[in-house]
Amino acid sequence: MSTFAHTPAEPSASAAGRTGTDGTVIDRLVEANTRYAAEFSDPGMDARPVLQVAVVACMDARLDLHDALGLALGDCHTIRNAGGVVTDDVIRSLTISQRALGTRSVILIHHTNCGLESLTEEFRQELELEVGQRPVWAVEAYKDADQDVRQSMQRVRTSPFLLHTDDVRGFVFDVTSGLLREIHPVS
């Protein structure tokens, strides 16, 4: 069985209605951008987030971070990856965010029913068998979102590259209720 045997779900009726049915998905996104740009006006802001906060979260399509956190354009830096885990690349982005662009706070957000909870490091082995090359990256799969949030908070708090590690908080977003549940580090 191929690692990538998953068949994507059909687009929702609302998604199809917003983007039309002609062309590829990317064609439809580019068309949407043309409509967006026609009414766009430069907000006159720079890359420094107004709230001096960086949000690290899962890439899951069910998480609308700006709406869920009451954020507006320009309020934060958003760093997303599979699982919202703190990897070397997340530390790289946070370091640039803090040292070059003034952020001081970090909020970490995992969520319920995450796809990483059903994967293992065997995923990498399956990829190697399928494509003939083993990925250099770790899957970072986990079974316990709370514990992984704690691990991610610890990675941020102990990074020698980050200037501001005193305001780092972690949460699990419930995809059925929309509520955040704070995860406290083990004392």
PDB file of C-alpha atoms in Angstrom:
ATOM      1  CA  MET A   1       0.000   0.000   0.000  1.00  0.00           C
ATOM      2  CA  SER A   2       1.299   3.445  -0.871  1.00  0.00           C
ATOM      3  CA  THR A   3       1.873   5.997   1.858  1.00  0.00           C
ATOM      4  CA  PHE A   4      -0.169   8.452  -0.160  1.00  0.00           C
ATOM      5  CA  ALA A   5      -3.200   6.285  -0.867  1.00  0.00           C
ATOM      6  CA  HIS A   6      -5.544   8.735   0.895  1.00  0.00           C
ATOM      7  CA  THR A   7      -8.216  10.104  -1.413  1.00  0.00           C
ATOM      8  CA  PRO A   8      -9.053  13.719  -0.637  1.00  0.00           C
ATOM      9  CA  ALA A   9     -12.634  14.556   0.206  1.00  0.00           C
ATOM     10  CA  GLU A  10     -14.720  16.346  -2.379  1.00  0.00           C
ATOM     11  CA  PRO A  11     -14.702  20.117  -1.926  1.00  0.00           C
ATOM     12  CA  SER A  12     -17.633  21.441   0.045  1.00  0.00           C
ATOM     13  CA  ALA A  13     -20.453  23.068  -1.842  1.00  0.00           C
ATOM     14  CA  SER A  14     -19.504  26.422  -0.330  1.00  0.00           C
ATOM     15  CA  ALA A  15     -15.872  26.041  -1.442  1.00  0.00           C
ATOM     16  CA  ALA A  16     -16.929  25.070  -4.955  1.00  0.00           C
ATOM     17  CA  GLY A  17     -19.349  27.996  -5.091  1.00  0.00           C
ATOM     18  CA  ARG A  18     -16.698  30.498  -4.015  1.00  0.00           C
ATOM     19  CA  THR A  19     -14.134  29.409  -6.569  1.00  0.00           C
ATOM     20  CA  GLY A  20     -16.106  28.105  -9.543  1.00  0.00           C
ATOM     21  CA  THR A  21     -15.644  24.744 -11.181  1.00  0.00           C
ATOM     22  CA  ASP A  22     -13.353  25.473 -14.143  1.00  0.00           C
ATOM     23  CA  GLY A  23      -9.593  24.907 -14.062  1.00  0.00           C
ATOM     24  CA  THR A  24      -7.358  23.507 -11.383  1.00  0.00           C
ATOM     25  CA  VAL A  25      -7.564  24.427  -7.731  1.00  0.00           C
ATOM     26  CA  ILE A  26      -4.543  26.677  -8.150  1.00  0.00           C
ATOM     27  CA  ASP A  27      -6.161  28.377 -11.173  1.00  0.00           C
ATOM     28  CA  ARG A  28      -9.180  29.106  -8.994  1.00  0.00           C
ATOM     29  CA  LEU A  29      -6.975  30.479  -6.207  1.00  0.00           C
ATOM     30  CA  VAL A  30      -5.186  32.777  -8.632  1.00  0.00           C
ATOM     31  CA  GLU A  31      -8.555  33.986  -9.942  1.00  0.00           C
ATOM     32  CA  ALA A  32      -9.660  34.682  -6.376  1.00  0.00           C
ATOM     33  CA  ASN A  33      -6.462  36.669  -5.845  1.00  0.00           C
ATOM     34  CA  THR A  34      -7.221  38.774  -8.909  1.00  0.00           C
ATOM     35  CA  ARG A  35     -10.606  39.670  -7.407  1.00  0.00           C
ATOM     36  CA  TYR A  36      -8.963  40.362  -4.026  1.00  0.00           C
ATOM     37  CA  ALA A  37      -6.254  42.567  -5.561  1.00  0.00           C
ATOM     38  CA  ALA A  38      -8.862  44.606  -7.462  1.00  0.00           C
ATOM     39  CA  GLU A  39     -10.180  45.923  -4.130  1.00  0.00           C
ATOM     40  CA  PHE A  40      -6.904  45.775  -2.189  1.00  0.00           C
ATOM     41  CA  SER A  41      -5.382  48.887  -0.712  1.00  0.00           C
ATOM     42  CA  ASP A  42      -1.985  48.908   0.943  1.00  0.00           C
ATOM     43  CA  PRO A  43      -2.588  48.907   4.713  1.00  0.00           C
ATOM     44  CA  GLY A  44       0.680  50.811   5.164  1.00  0.00           C
ATOM     45  CA  MET A  45       2.158  48.505   7.770  1.00  0.00           C
ATOM     46  CA  ASP A  46       5.531  46.843   8.006  1.00  0.00           C
ATOM     47  CA  ALA A  47       6.439  43.249   8.885  1.00  0.00           C
ATOM     48  CA  ARG A  48       6.593  43.902  12.646  1.00  0.00           C
ATOM     49  CA  PRO A  49       3.490  42.416  14.295  1.00  0.00           C
ATOM     50  CA  VAL A  50       1.444  45.008  16.150  1.00  0.00           C
ATOM     51  CA  LEU A  51       0.873  42.690  19.144  1.00  0.00           C
ATOM     52  CA  GLN A  52       4.497  41.471  19.218  1.00  0.00           C
ATOM     53  CA  VAL A  53       3.319  37.848  19.281  1.00  0.00           C
ATOM     54  CA  ALA A  54       4.174  34.786  17.228  1.00  0.00           C
ATOM     55  CA  VAL A  55       1.623  32.002  16.878  1.00  0.00           C
ATOM     56  CA  VAL A  56       2.907  28.470  16.227  1.00  0.00           C
ATOM     57  CA  ALA A  57       0.098  26.151  15.175  1.00  0.00           C
ATOM     58  CA  CYS A  58      -0.835  23.103  13.168  1.00  0.00           C
ATOM     59  CA  MET A  59      -1.471  23.504   9.452  1.00  0.00           C
ATOM     60  CA  ASP A  60      -4.855  21.752   9.800  1.00  0.00           C
ATOM     61  CA  ALA A  61      -7.431  23.410   7.550  1.00  0.00           C
ATOM     62  CA  ARG A  62     -10.015  23.418  10.366  1.00  0.00           C
ATOM     63  CA  LEU A  63      -8.048  26.035  12.348  1.00  0.00           C
ATOM     64  CA  ASP A  64      -8.926  29.609  11.404  1.00  0.00           C
ATOM     65  CA  LEU A  65      -6.388  31.165  13.743  1.00  0.00           C
ATOM     66  CA  HIS A  66      -7.184  34.806  13.099  1.00  0.00           C
ATOM     67  CA  ASP A  67     -10.884  34.311  13.810  1.00  0.00           C
ATOM     68  CA  ALA A  68     -10.308  31.938  16.741  1.00  0.00           C
ATOM     69  CA  LEU A  69      -7.902  34.353  18.434  1.00  0.00           C
ATOM     70  CA  GLY A  70      -9.578  37.625  17.437  1.00  0.00           C
ATOM     71  CA  LEU A  71      -6.590  38.728  15.370  1.00  0.00           C
ATOM     72  CA  ALA A  72      -6.505  41.237  12.553  1.00  0.00           C
ATOM     73  CA  LEU A  73      -4.081  41.594   9.666  1.00  0.00           C
ATOM     74  CA  GLY A  74      -0.728  42.697  11.021  1.00  0.00           C
ATOM     75  CA  ASP A  75      -1.305  41.569  14.610  1.00  0.00           C
ATOM     76  CA  CYS A  76       0.974  38.516  14.678  1.00  0.00           C
ATOM     77  CA  HIS A  77       3.426  36.268  12.938  1.00  0.00           C
ATOM     78  CA  THR A  78       1.901  32.895  12.140  1.00  0.00           C
ATOM     79  CA  ILE A  79       4.117  29.826  11.822  1.00  0.00           C
ATOM     80  CA  ARG A  80       2.342  26.628  10.809  1.00  0.00           C
ATOM     81  CA  ASN A  81       3.437  23.064  10.187  1.00  0.00           C
ATOM     82  CA  ALA A  82       2.103  19.526  10.567  1.00  0.00           C
ATOM     83  CA  GLY A  83       1.170  19.212  14.232  1.00  0.00           C
ATOM     84  CA  GLY A  84       2.295  22.692  15.218  1.00  0.00           C
ATOM     85  CA  VAL A  85       5.407  21.108  16.724  1.00  0.00           C
ATOM     86  CA  VAL A  86       8.501  23.129  17.491  1.00  0.00           C
ATOM     87  CA  THR A  87      11.117  21.931  15.019  1.00  0.00           C
ATOM     88  CA  ASP A  88      14.477  23.453  14.113  1.00  0.00           C
ATOM     89  CA  ASP A  89      12.737  25.390  11.342  1.00  0.00           C
ATOM     90  CA  VAL A  90      10.168  26.782  13.792  1.00  0.00           C
ATOM     91  CA  ILE A  91      13.035  27.902  16.057  1.00  0.00           C
ATOM     92  CA  ARG A  92      14.613  29.555  12.972  1.00  0.00           C
ATOM     93  CA  SER A  93      11.382  31.435  12.239  1.00  0.00           C
ATOM     94  CA  LEU A  94      10.866  32.421  15.889  1.00  0.00           C
ATOM     95  CA  THR A  95      14.460  33.650  16.117  1.00  0.00           C
ATOM     96  CA  ILE A  96      13.962  35.905  13.086  1.00  0.00           C
ATOM     97  CA  SER A  97      10.561  36.971  14.421  1.00  0.00           C
ATOM     98  CA  GLN A  98      12.046  38.002  17.765  1.00  0.00           C
ATOM     99  CA  ARG A  99      15.492  39.287  16.870  1.00  0.00           C
ATOM    100  CA  ALA A 100      14.676  41.080  13.604  1.00  0.00           C
ATOM    101  CA  LEU A 101      10.970  41.883  13.910  1.00  0.00           C
ATOM    102  CA  GLY A 102      10.288  42.543  17.587  1.00  0.00           C
ATOM    103  CA  THR A 103       8.023  39.750  18.822  1.00  0.00           C
ATOM    104  CA  ARG A 104       8.173  39.008  22.537  1.00  0.00           C
ATOM    105  CA  SER A 105       5.432  36.429  23.171  1.00  0.00           C
ATOM    106  CA  VAL A 106       4.856  32.938  21.751  1.00  0.00           C
ATOM    107  CA  ILE A 107       1.575  31.029  21.741  1.00  0.00           C
ATOM    108  CA  LEU A 108       1.693  27.350  20.749  1.00  0.00           C
ATOM    109  CA  ILE A 109      -1.490  25.682  19.496  1.00  0.00           C
ATOM    110  CA  HIS A 110      -2.053  21.979  18.887  1.00  0.00           C
ATOM    111  CA  HIS A 111      -5.564  20.615  18.379  1.00  0.00           C
ATOM    112  CA  THR A 112      -7.822  17.640  19.010  1.00  0.00           C
ATOM    113  CA  ASN A 113      -8.086  14.897  16.373  1.00  0.00           C
ATOM    114  CA  CYS A 114      -4.736  15.805  14.795  1.00  0.00           C
ATOM    115  CA  GLY A 115      -3.494  13.651  11.928  1.00  0.00           C
ATOM    116  CA  LEU A 116      -0.104  13.310  13.633  1.00  0.00           C
ATOM    117  CA  GLU A 117      -1.792  11.266  16.353  1.00  0.00           C
ATOM    118  CA  SER A 118      -2.396   8.476  13.827  1.00  0.00           C
ATOM    119  CA  LEU A 119       1.107   8.464  12.312  1.00  0.00           C
ATOM    120  CA  THR A 120       4.353   6.957  13.540  1.00  0.00           C
ATOM    121  CA  GLU A 121       7.971   7.259  12.497  1.00  0.00           C
ATOM    122  CA  GLU A 122       7.208   4.244  10.251  1.00  0.00           C
ATOM    123  CA  PHE A 123       5.825   6.863   7.866  1.00  0.00           C
ATOM    124  CA  ARG A 124       9.444   7.762   7.032  1.00  0.00           C
ATOM    125  CA  GLN A 125      10.292   4.102   6.398  1.00  0.00           C
ATOM    126  CA  GLU A 126       7.306   3.752   4.075  1.00  0.00           C
ATOM    127  CA  LEU A 127       8.434   6.849   2.188  1.00  0.00           C
ATOM    128  CA  GLU A 128      11.916   5.433   1.843  1.00  0.00           C
ATOM    129  CA  LEU A 129      10.547   2.196   0.410  1.00  0.00           C
ATOM    130  CA  GLU A 130       8.287   4.101  -1.978  1.00  0.00           C
ATOM    131  CA  VAL A 131      10.682   6.744  -3.291  1.00  0.00           C
ATOM    132  CA  GLY A 132      14.092   5.217  -2.574  1.00  0.00           C
ATOM    133  CA  GLN A 133      15.272   7.964  -0.246  1.00  0.00           C
ATOM    134  CA  ARG A 134      14.742   8.361   3.504  1.00  0.00           C
ATOM    135  CA  PRO A 135      13.582  11.833   4.573  1.00  0.00           C
ATOM    136  CA  VAL A 136      16.053  13.719   6.764  1.00  0.00           C
ATOM    137  CA  TRP A 137      13.212  15.155   8.835  1.00  0.00           C
ATOM    138  CA  ALA A 138      11.363  13.498  11.712  1.00  0.00           C
ATOM    139  CA  VAL A 139       7.616  12.976  11.486  1.00  0.00           C
ATOM    140  CA  GLU A 140       7.230  14.314  15.052  1.00  0.00           C
ATOM    141  CA  ALA A 141       4.156  12.105  15.535  1.00  0.00           C
ATOM    142  CA  TYR A 142       2.616  11.986  18.987  1.00  0.00           C
ATOM    143  CA  LYS A 143      -0.172  10.224  20.868  1.00  0.00           C
ATOM    144  CA  ASP A 144      -0.739  12.832  23.591  1.00  0.00           C
ATOM    145  CA  ALA A 145      -1.341  16.409  22.418  1.00  0.00           C
ATOM    146  CA  ASP A 146      -0.975  17.823  25.939  1.00  0.00           C
ATOM    147  CA  GLN A 147       2.447  16.243  26.370  1.00  0.00           C
ATOM    148  CA  ASP A 148       3.563  17.385  22.936  1.00  0.00           C
ATOM    149  CA  VAL A 149       2.522  20.960  23.754  1.00  0.00           C
ATOM    150  CA  ARG A 150       4.626  20.714  26.931  1.00  0.00           C
ATOM    151  CA  GLN A 151       7.564  19.448  24.882  1.00  0.00           C
ATOM    152  CA  SER A 152       7.122  22.276  22.380  1.00  0.00           C
ATOM    153  CA  MET A 153       6.995  24.873  25.181  1.00  0.00           C
ATOM    154  CA  GLN A 154      10.206  23.411  26.610  1.00  0.00           C
ATOM    155  CA  ARG A 155      11.935  23.575  23.224  1.00  0.00           C
ATOM    156  CA  VAL A 156      11.067  27.273  22.932  1.00  0.00           C
ATOM    157  CA  ARG A 157      11.985  28.098  26.527  1.00  0.00           C
ATOM    158  CA  THR A 158      15.391  26.421  26.283  1.00  0.00           C
ATOM    159  CA  SER A 159      16.463  27.636  22.849  1.00  0.00           C
ATOM    160  CA  PRO A 160      19.681  29.662  23.090  1.00  0.00           C
ATOM    161  CA  PHE A 161      18.667  31.612  19.970  1.00  0.00           C
ATOM    162  CA  LEU A 162      15.502  33.166  21.373  1.00  0.00           C
ATOM    163  CA  LEU A 163      15.652  36.418  23.338  1.00  0.00           C
ATOM    164  CA  HIS A 164      12.200  36.231  24.905  1.00  0.00           C
ATOM    165  CA  THR A 165      11.180  32.957  26.544  1.00  0.00           C
ATOM    166  CA  ASP A 166       9.268  34.194  29.593  1.00  0.00           C
ATOM    167  CA  ASP A 167       5.889  34.609  27.835  1.00  0.00           C
ATOM    168  CA  VAL A 168       5.456  31.215  26.162  1.00  0.00           C
ATOM    169  CA  ARG A 169       2.093  29.520  26.582  1.00  0.00           C
ATOM    170  CA  GLY A 170       0.619  26.395  25.047  1.00  0.00           C
ATOM    171  CA  PHE A 171      -2.925  25.333  24.213  1.00  0.00           C
ATOM    172  CA  VAL A 172      -4.971  22.568  22.623  1.00  0.00           C
ATOM    173  CA  PHE A 173      -7.745  23.812  20.316  1.00  0.00           C
ATOM    174  CA  ASP A 174     -10.893  21.676  20.359  1.00  0.00           C
ATOM    175  CA  VAL A 175     -11.988  21.290  16.734  1.00  0.00           C
ATOM    176  CA  THR A 176     -15.582  20.530  17.766  1.00  0.00           C
ATOM    177  CA  SER A 177     -16.154  23.415  20.215  1.00  0.00           C
ATOM    178  CA  GLY A 178     -13.634  26.008  19.002  1.00  0.00           C
ATOM    179  CA  LEU A 179     -12.307  26.491  22.532  1.00  0.00           C
ATOM    180  CA  LEU A 180      -8.679  26.629  23.602  1.00  0.00           C
ATOM    181  CA  ARG A 181      -7.591  24.608  26.634  1.00  0.00           C
ATOM    182  CA  GLU A 182      -4.394  25.828  28.263  1.00  0.00           C
ATOM    183  CA  ILE A 183      -1.632  23.307  28.911  1.00  0.00           C
ATOM    184  CA  HIS A 184       0.600  24.057  31.869  1.00  0.00           C
ATOM    185  CA  PRO A 185       4.163  22.800  32.076  1.00  0.00           C
ATOM    186  CA  VAL A 186       4.834  20.069  34.589  1.00  0.00           C
ATOM    187  CA  SER A 187       6.306  21.627  37.710  1.00  0.00           C
TER     188      SER A 187
END
